[in-house]
Amino acid sequence: MKIKSYAALEAGKALELFEYDAGDLAAEDVEVEVDYCGLCHSDLSMIDNEWGGSTYPLVAGHEVIGRVVAMGSSAQNKGLSLGQRVGIGWSAKSCQHCDSCISGDQVNCSAGKVTTINNHGGFAERLRANWQWAIPLPEGLDPATAGPLLCGGITVFKPLLMHNISATSRVGVIGIGGLGHIAIKILRAMGAEVTAFSSTAGKTDTILAMGADRVVNSRDPQALAALAGQFDLIISTVAVSLDWLPYFNALAPQGKFHTVGAVMKPFDVPAFSLIVGDHSVAGSSTGSPGQLRSLLKLAARTDIAPTVEYFPMSKINDALDHLRAGKAHYRVVLKADF
Ligand SMILES: [Zn+2]
Ligand SMILES: [Zn+2]
């Protein structure tokens, strides 16, 4: 079965129209026709081989919204049906029999885990994934904006689950871009008190309209110092190194500093900023199928929609340049037009 896609044939090059033979559909897999696919910074990192280990031709794309068009023999009777709308995120397969998988923590599968991109991702007319990672879209969730929930959204939702965030929690979000703006919308829906840390003054009104209770200039040391001891959780979504100390000092007792941004430079954490106040530093990647289902249900029920701008998939190289230039208006979504 031939599948049309846009592939990087070597690191850092413009994507090219590329047709690949996907072979027979594996028993456990479903095939999904792509309607929309979000653009994530990790797509650029994989295309450019920033993390090492990318193999080419590489078909990126891991914020997919589409419809099930085929099901393998063992993917039948698993709650999915032909024509059903599903979302596919960072992961496409997990072994389903290791301790992590058995306990519902499939994202930390110790064996046989495959990412959507390594499996050939969503910059394509169709793609495949294990049925478990094809997340049903709940009734009422807009397929045109839901894509970014599958990677950006789950990445910021998971720390809220890990740290038991509730309506009484005070949470700070550093970096209000593709991930951070979804964090604000989710936290607002959950009823938590949300502080946005942003270096872009011009975004303040938009960020407040998204649901933040206040916006603090992340480049203003005095404003940061005034927040000492206030936050149960601070999530950092930025991929650059900042002066982290004011943020550690801004944690309330038992507060957590949690990074989801892939900062390459090590964190400089003075021991006393952890010891005094019982603070912790944590991190996480993406989520498991159960967590993805929870997020999509929450988004459908409380109208969480990422702020997106659209490009036709045939203009994918323009869309990638737009993202590379830092011009994305929160999140770019590609609309399939094969
Ligand atoms: Zn496993
Ligand atoms: Zn991503």
Tab-separated table of C-alpha atoms and ligand atoms in Angstrom:
chain	number	residue	atom	x	y	z
A	1	MET	CA	0.000	0.000	0.000
A	2	LYS	CA	1.612	3.238	-1.199
A	3	ILE	CA	1.345	6.318	0.996
A	4	LYS	CA	2.094	9.882	-0.160
A	5	SER	CA	3.956	12.036	2.327
A	6	TYR	CA	6.336	14.967	2.750
A	7	ALA	CA	9.719	13.642	3.828
A	8	ALA	CA	13.118	14.996	4.778
A	9	LEU	CA	15.553	13.052	2.607
A	10	GLU	CA	18.526	14.388	4.569
A	11	ALA	CA	19.097	16.513	7.666
A	12	GLY	CA	18.028	20.141	7.425
A	13	LYS	CA	16.831	19.994	3.794
A	14	ALA	CA	13.435	21.161	2.535
A	15	LEU	CA	10.826	18.398	2.592
A	16	GLU	CA	9.959	16.667	-0.651
A	17	LEU	CA	6.925	14.801	-1.853
A	18	PHE	CA	7.747	11.174	-1.104
A	19	GLU	CA	5.788	8.005	-1.654
A	20	TYR	CA	6.532	4.944	0.455
A	21	ASP	CA	5.268	1.397	0.544
A	22	ALA	CA	3.800	0.739	3.977
A	23	GLY	CA	3.399	-2.986	3.279
A	24	ASP	CA	0.621	-5.066	4.829
A	25	LEU	CA	-1.194	-3.562	7.797
A	26	ALA	CA	0.113	-5.162	11.011
A	27	ALA	CA	-2.504	-7.095	12.986
A	28	GLU	CA	-2.432	-4.655	15.937
A	29	ASP	CA	-2.361	-1.473	13.824
A	30	VAL	CA	-4.926	0.908	12.470
A	31	GLU	CA	-4.470	3.068	9.378
A	32	VAL	CA	-5.647	6.648	9.679
A	33	GLU	CA	-6.361	9.132	6.895
A	34	VAL	CA	-4.929	12.493	7.944
A	35	ASP	CA	-7.202	15.563	8.097
A	36	TYR	CA	-4.946	17.853	10.141
A	37	CYS	CA	-1.448	17.675	11.592
A	38	GLY	CA	0.035	20.197	14.015
A	39	LEU	CA	3.616	21.431	13.688
A	40	CYS	CA	5.803	21.013	16.745
A	41	HIS	CA	9.382	22.107	17.467
A	42	SER	CA	10.251	18.433	17.880
A	43	ASP	CA	9.439	17.956	14.189
A	44	LEU	CA	12.150	20.510	13.359
A	45	SER	CA	14.565	18.844	15.788
A	46	MET	CA	13.972	15.468	14.139
A	47	ILE	CA	14.160	16.861	10.567
A	48	ASP	CA	17.408	18.681	11.400
A	49	ASN	CA	18.790	15.706	13.415
A	50	GLU	CA	19.389	18.044	16.356
A	51	TRP	CA	19.173	15.207	18.887
A	52	GLY	CA	21.116	12.697	16.743
A	53	GLY	CA	19.662	9.367	15.659
A	54	SER	CA	17.209	10.607	12.991
A	55	THR	CA	17.024	8.230	10.029
A	56	TYR	CA	16.084	9.327	6.509
A	57	PRO	CA	13.794	9.480	4.615
A	58	LEU	CA	12.053	10.936	7.655
A	59	VAL	CA	8.326	11.660	7.695
A	60	ALA	CA	7.681	13.878	10.733
A	61	GLY	CA	4.323	14.990	12.110
A	62	HIS	CA	2.957	13.821	15.457
A	63	GLU	CA	-0.117	15.948	16.219
A	64	VAL	CA	-2.413	14.090	13.886
A	65	ILE	CA	-6.186	14.268	13.601
A	66	GLY	CA	-7.697	11.841	11.128
A	67	ARG	CA	-10.183	9.046	10.486
A	68	VAL	CA	-9.684	5.294	10.838
A	69	VAL	CA	-9.708	3.787	7.342
A	70	ALA	CA	-8.392	0.280	8.047
A	71	MET	CA	-7.953	-1.969	11.066
A	72	GLY	CA	-5.662	-4.986	11.448
A	73	SER	CA	-7.185	-8.300	12.517
A	74	SER	CA	-6.202	-7.803	16.208
A	75	ALA	CA	-7.258	-4.131	16.217
A	76	GLN	CA	-10.900	-5.086	15.654
A	77	ASN	CA	-13.328	-4.908	18.594
A	78	LYS	CA	-11.081	-2.515	20.529
A	79	GLY	CA	-13.639	0.291	20.623
A	80	LEU	CA	-12.582	1.839	17.300
A	81	SER	CA	-14.649	1.794	14.124
A	82	LEU	CA	-14.053	2.631	10.486
A	83	GLY	CA	-14.550	6.339	9.832
A	84	GLN	CA	-14.064	7.234	13.505
A	85	ARG	CA	-12.075	10.377	14.254
A	86	VAL	CA	-8.904	9.750	16.245
A	87	GLY	CA	-5.784	11.603	17.279
A	88	ILE	CA	-2.227	10.258	17.172
A	89	GLY	CA	0.574	11.926	19.137
A	90	TRP	CA	4.274	11.307	19.768
A	91	SER	CA	4.033	7.545	20.284
A	92	ALA	CA	2.763	4.937	17.852
A	93	LYS	CA	3.526	1.650	19.595
A	94	SER	CA	4.476	0.173	22.964
A	95	CYS	CA	5.111	-3.438	23.880
A	96	GLN	CA	1.939	-3.836	26.011
A	97	HIS	CA	3.536	-6.464	28.247
A	98	CYS	CA	6.316	-4.786	30.276
A	99	ASP	CA	5.595	-3.573	33.842
A	100	SER	CA	5.088	0.031	32.648
A	101	CYS	CA	2.653	-0.966	29.899
A	102	ILE	CA	0.712	-3.322	32.175
A	103	SER	CA	0.296	-0.525	34.732
A	104	GLY	CA	-0.988	1.972	32.150
A	105	ASP	CA	2.256	3.924	31.925
A	106	GLN	CA	2.877	2.935	28.296
A	107	VAL	CA	4.832	6.101	27.541
A	108	ASN	CA	7.604	4.720	29.745
A	109	CYS	CA	7.547	1.319	28.022
A	110	SER	CA	10.906	-0.350	28.557
A	111	ALA	CA	10.827	-2.372	25.344
A	112	GLY	CA	9.714	-2.028	21.784
A	113	LYS	CA	8.500	1.576	22.009
A	114	VAL	CA	8.199	3.298	18.627
A	115	THR	CA	7.547	6.972	17.948
A	116	THR	CA	5.088	8.117	15.326
A	117	ILE	CA	7.892	9.815	13.387
A	118	ASN	CA	10.112	6.719	13.312
A	119	ASN	CA	7.055	4.803	12.128
A	120	HIS	CA	6.459	7.478	9.411
A	121	GLY	CA	4.333	10.304	10.782
A	122	GLY	CA	1.501	12.620	9.937
A	123	PHE	CA	2.971	14.830	7.202
A	124	ALA	CA	1.241	12.355	4.926
A	125	GLU	CA	-2.098	11.362	3.476
A	126	ARG	CA	-2.241	8.402	5.865
A	127	LEU	CA	-0.247	6.877	8.708
A	128	ARG	CA	-0.355	3.861	10.976
A	129	ALA	CA	-0.223	3.258	14.708
A	130	ASN	CA	-1.036	0.567	17.220
A	131	TRP	CA	-4.780	0.763	18.008
A	132	GLN	CA	-4.009	1.707	21.633
A	133	TRP	CA	-2.295	4.933	20.532
A	134	ALA	CA	-5.165	5.991	18.239
A	135	ILE	CA	-7.067	8.167	20.710
A	136	PRO	CA	-10.806	8.522	20.000
A	137	LEU	CA	-11.925	12.142	19.616
A	138	PRO	CA	-14.846	12.840	21.962
A	139	GLU	CA	-18.075	14.296	20.577
A	140	GLY	CA	-17.878	18.086	20.471
A	141	LEU	CA	-14.103	18.432	20.146
A	142	ASP	CA	-13.267	20.503	17.053
A	143	PRO	CA	-10.965	18.383	14.840
A	144	ALA	CA	-9.532	21.535	13.221
A	145	THR	CA	-7.957	22.752	16.477
A	146	ALA	CA	-7.507	19.517	18.463
A	147	GLY	CA	-4.227	18.367	16.848
A	148	PRO	CA	-1.872	20.344	19.117
A	149	LEU	CA	-3.444	18.696	22.185
A	150	LEU	CA	-1.845	15.408	21.078
A	151	CYS	CA	1.716	16.627	21.743
A	152	GLY	CA	1.871	20.212	23.036
A	153	GLY	CA	-1.253	19.739	25.137
A	154	ILE	CA	-0.437	16.397	26.733
A	155	THR	CA	3.116	17.574	27.475
A	156	VAL	CA	1.833	20.357	29.725
A	157	PHE	CA	-1.162	18.370	31.064
A	158	LYS	CA	1.000	15.549	32.402
A	159	PRO	CA	2.795	17.676	35.071
A	160	LEU	CA	-0.630	18.760	36.362
A	161	LEU	CA	-1.538	15.088	36.852
A	162	MET	CA	1.866	14.202	38.343
A	163	HIS	CA	1.656	16.984	40.937
A	164	ASN	CA	-2.073	16.676	41.747
A	165	ILE	CA	-2.960	20.188	40.615
A	166	SER	CA	-6.458	21.286	41.614
A	167	ALA	CA	-8.641	24.391	41.715
A	168	THR	CA	-6.810	25.636	44.824
A	169	SER	CA	-3.332	25.314	43.267
A	170	ARG	CA	-1.184	28.278	42.291
A	171	VAL	CA	0.701	27.506	39.104
A	172	GLY	CA	3.228	29.476	37.064
A	173	VAL	CA	3.969	28.843	33.392
A	174	ILE	CA	7.258	30.034	31.879
A	175	GLY	CA	7.146	30.707	28.121
A	176	ILE	CA	3.776	31.378	26.503
A	177	GLY	CA	4.203	29.835	23.067
A	178	GLY	CA	2.954	26.606	21.503
A	179	LEU	CA	3.004	24.656	24.791
A	180	GLY	CA	2.606	27.414	27.366
A	181	HIS	CA	-0.556	28.875	25.901
A	182	ILE	CA	-2.259	25.457	26.049
A	183	ALA	CA	-1.092	25.091	29.672
A	184	ILE	CA	-2.881	28.344	30.514
A	185	LYS	CA	-6.102	27.190	28.859
A	186	ILE	CA	-6.019	23.817	30.645
A	187	LEU	CA	-5.228	25.388	34.032
A	188	ARG	CA	-8.054	27.881	33.587
A	189	ALA	CA	-10.431	25.009	32.778
A	190	MET	CA	-9.266	23.205	35.944
A	191	GLY	CA	-9.857	26.334	38.000
A	192	ALA	CA	-6.275	26.819	39.203
A	193	GLU	CA	-4.717	30.258	39.756
A	194	VAL	CA	-2.445	30.839	36.761
A	195	THR	CA	0.525	33.172	36.406
A	196	ALA	CA	2.120	33.496	32.980
A	197	PHE	CA	5.825	34.369	32.737
A	198	SER	CA	6.469	35.945	29.353
A	199	SER	CA	9.256	38.056	27.892
A	200	THR	CA	7.006	39.497	25.169
A	201	ALA	CA	5.187	42.564	26.496
A	202	GLY	CA	2.903	42.742	23.443
A	203	LYS	CA	1.298	39.404	24.305
A	204	THR	CA	-0.128	40.429	27.693
A	205	ASP	CA	-3.743	41.089	26.634
A	206	THR	CA	-3.893	37.881	24.583
A	207	ILE	CA	-2.490	35.827	27.459
A	208	LEU	CA	-5.009	37.324	29.903
A	209	ALA	CA	-7.808	36.551	27.435
A	210	MET	CA	-6.594	32.932	27.303
A	211	GLY	CA	-7.267	32.667	31.026
A	212	ALA	CA	-4.147	33.739	32.921
A	213	ASP	CA	-4.853	35.572	36.187
A	214	ARG	CA	-1.735	37.699	35.687
A	215	VAL	CA	1.213	38.098	33.359
A	216	VAL	CA	4.682	38.731	34.765
A	217	ASN	CA	7.614	39.954	32.708
A	218	SER	CA	10.143	37.132	32.912
A	219	ARG	CA	12.966	39.607	32.244
A	220	ASP	CA	12.125	41.807	35.235
A	221	PRO	CA	14.188	40.604	38.235
A	222	GLN	CA	12.231	42.780	40.680
A	223	ALA	CA	8.882	41.411	39.520
A	224	LEU	CA	10.208	37.852	39.952
A	225	ALA	CA	11.700	38.591	43.388
A	226	ALA	CA	8.301	39.883	44.553
A	227	LEU	CA	6.802	36.420	43.938
A	228	ALA	CA	8.971	34.524	46.440
A	229	GLY	CA	7.234	31.552	48.089
A	230	GLN	CA	4.030	31.655	46.019
A	231	PHE	CA	3.765	28.710	43.633
A	232	ASP	CA	2.788	25.072	44.151
A	233	LEU	CA	4.079	24.337	40.670
A	234	ILE	CA	6.091	26.199	38.046
A	235	ILE	CA	6.172	24.603	34.594
A	236	SER	CA	8.912	25.725	32.237
A	237	THR	CA	8.167	25.272	28.538
A	238	VAL	CA	11.205	27.161	27.230
A	239	ALA	CA	14.100	25.458	25.470
A	240	VAL	CA	16.658	28.095	26.419
A	241	SER	CA	18.529	28.518	29.669
A	242	LEU	CA	17.278	31.306	31.972
A	243	ASP	CA	18.375	32.549	35.364
A	244	TRP	CA	16.396	29.845	37.190
A	245	LEU	CA	17.119	30.928	40.761
A	246	PRO	CA	14.240	33.469	41.023
A	247	TYR	CA	11.851	30.694	39.938
A	248	PHE	CA	13.143	28.219	42.541
A	249	ASN	CA	12.717	31.009	45.115
A	250	ALA	CA	9.156	31.590	43.887
A	251	LEU	CA	8.113	28.058	44.963
A	252	ALA	CA	5.809	27.677	47.960
A	253	PRO	CA	6.671	25.014	50.569
A	254	GLN	CA	6.529	21.579	48.851
A	255	GLY	CA	6.533	23.422	45.513
A	256	LYS	CA	7.795	21.750	42.338
A	257	PHE	CA	9.755	23.212	39.466
A	258	HIS	CA	8.938	21.110	36.412
A	259	THR	CA	10.563	21.394	33.006
A	260	VAL	CA	9.090	20.119	29.765
A	261	GLY	CA	11.394	22.325	27.679
A	262	ALA	CA	14.422	20.486	26.285
A	263	VAL	CA	17.108	22.831	27.633
A	264	MET	CA	20.492	21.457	26.633
A	265	LYS	CA	22.438	23.364	29.304
A	266	PRO	CA	22.327	21.726	32.779
A	267	PHE	CA	20.161	23.358	35.460
A	268	ASP	CA	22.123	25.183	38.104
A	269	VAL	CA	20.213	24.408	41.309
A	270	PRO	CA	21.707	25.520	44.627
A	271	ALA	CA	21.029	22.787	47.206
A	272	PHE	CA	19.588	25.262	49.695
A	273	SER	CA	16.901	26.407	47.256
A	274	LEU	CA	15.678	22.796	47.339
A	275	ILE	CA	16.315	22.028	51.015
A	276	VAL	CA	14.580	25.121	52.391
A	277	GLY	CA	10.860	24.632	51.705
A	278	ASP	CA	11.083	20.955	50.638
A	279	HIS	CA	11.224	21.880	46.955
A	280	SER	CA	11.704	19.460	44.042
A	281	VAL	CA	12.792	19.704	40.449
A	282	ALA	CA	11.071	17.380	37.975
A	283	GLY	CA	10.587	16.736	34.281
A	284	SER	CA	8.420	14.688	31.961
A	285	SER	CA	7.891	14.004	28.286
A	286	THR	CA	4.570	13.058	26.745
A	287	GLY	CA	1.666	11.015	28.109
A	288	SER	CA	0.139	7.550	27.940
A	289	PRO	CA	-3.117	6.631	26.165
A	290	GLY	CA	-5.189	6.953	29.351
A	291	GLN	CA	-3.850	10.457	29.988
A	292	LEU	CA	-4.430	11.440	26.360
A	293	ARG	CA	-8.029	10.248	26.586
A	294	SER	CA	-8.518	12.256	29.811
A	295	LEU	CA	-7.146	15.411	28.201
A	296	LEU	CA	-9.323	15.122	25.092
A	297	LYS	CA	-12.429	14.564	27.246
A	298	LEU	CA	-11.556	17.576	29.417
A	299	ALA	CA	-10.952	19.683	26.291
A	300	ALA	CA	-14.293	18.642	24.770
A	301	ARG	CA	-16.211	19.309	27.994
A	302	THR	CA	-14.598	22.671	28.810
A	303	ASP	CA	-13.952	23.979	25.267
A	304	ILE	CA	-10.148	24.011	25.405
A	305	ALA	CA	-9.005	24.862	21.876
A	306	PRO	CA	-5.364	25.630	21.059
A	307	THR	CA	-4.865	28.960	19.254
A	308	VAL	CA	-3.785	27.927	15.760
A	309	GLU	CA	-3.045	29.223	12.290
A	310	TYR	CA	-3.431	27.057	9.208
A	311	PHE	CA	-1.261	26.160	6.235
A	312	PRO	CA	-2.216	23.660	3.514
A	313	MET	CA	0.056	20.628	3.800
A	314	SER	CA	1.281	21.309	0.251
A	315	LYS	CA	2.874	24.500	1.692
A	316	ILE	CA	4.627	22.543	4.419
A	317	ASN	CA	8.053	24.065	3.734
A	318	ASP	CA	6.603	27.577	4.153
A	319	ALA	CA	5.014	26.423	7.401
A	320	LEU	CA	8.333	25.002	8.665
A	321	ASP	CA	10.154	28.251	7.768
A	322	HIS	CA	7.429	30.205	9.600
A	323	LEU	CA	7.996	28.067	12.710
A	324	ARG	CA	11.805	28.223	12.393
A	325	ALA	CA	11.601	32.021	12.240
A	326	GLY	CA	9.660	32.048	15.523
A	327	LYS	CA	6.626	33.562	13.805
A	328	ALA	CA	4.101	30.843	14.699
A	329	HIS	CA	0.990	32.420	16.172
A	330	TYR	CA	0.937	29.908	19.065
A	331	ARG	CA	0.595	26.727	16.943
A	332	VAL	CA	0.673	25.926	13.234
A	333	VAL	CA	-1.719	23.289	11.910
A	334	LEU	CA	-1.399	21.752	8.456
A	335	LYS	CA	-4.573	20.848	6.587
A	336	ALA	CA	-4.083	17.770	4.405
A	337	ASP	CA	-4.617	18.550	0.697
A	338	PHE	CA	-3.207	15.560	-1.205
B	1	ZN	ZN	6.053	-1.917	27.366
B	2	ZN	ZN	5.705	17.517	19.693
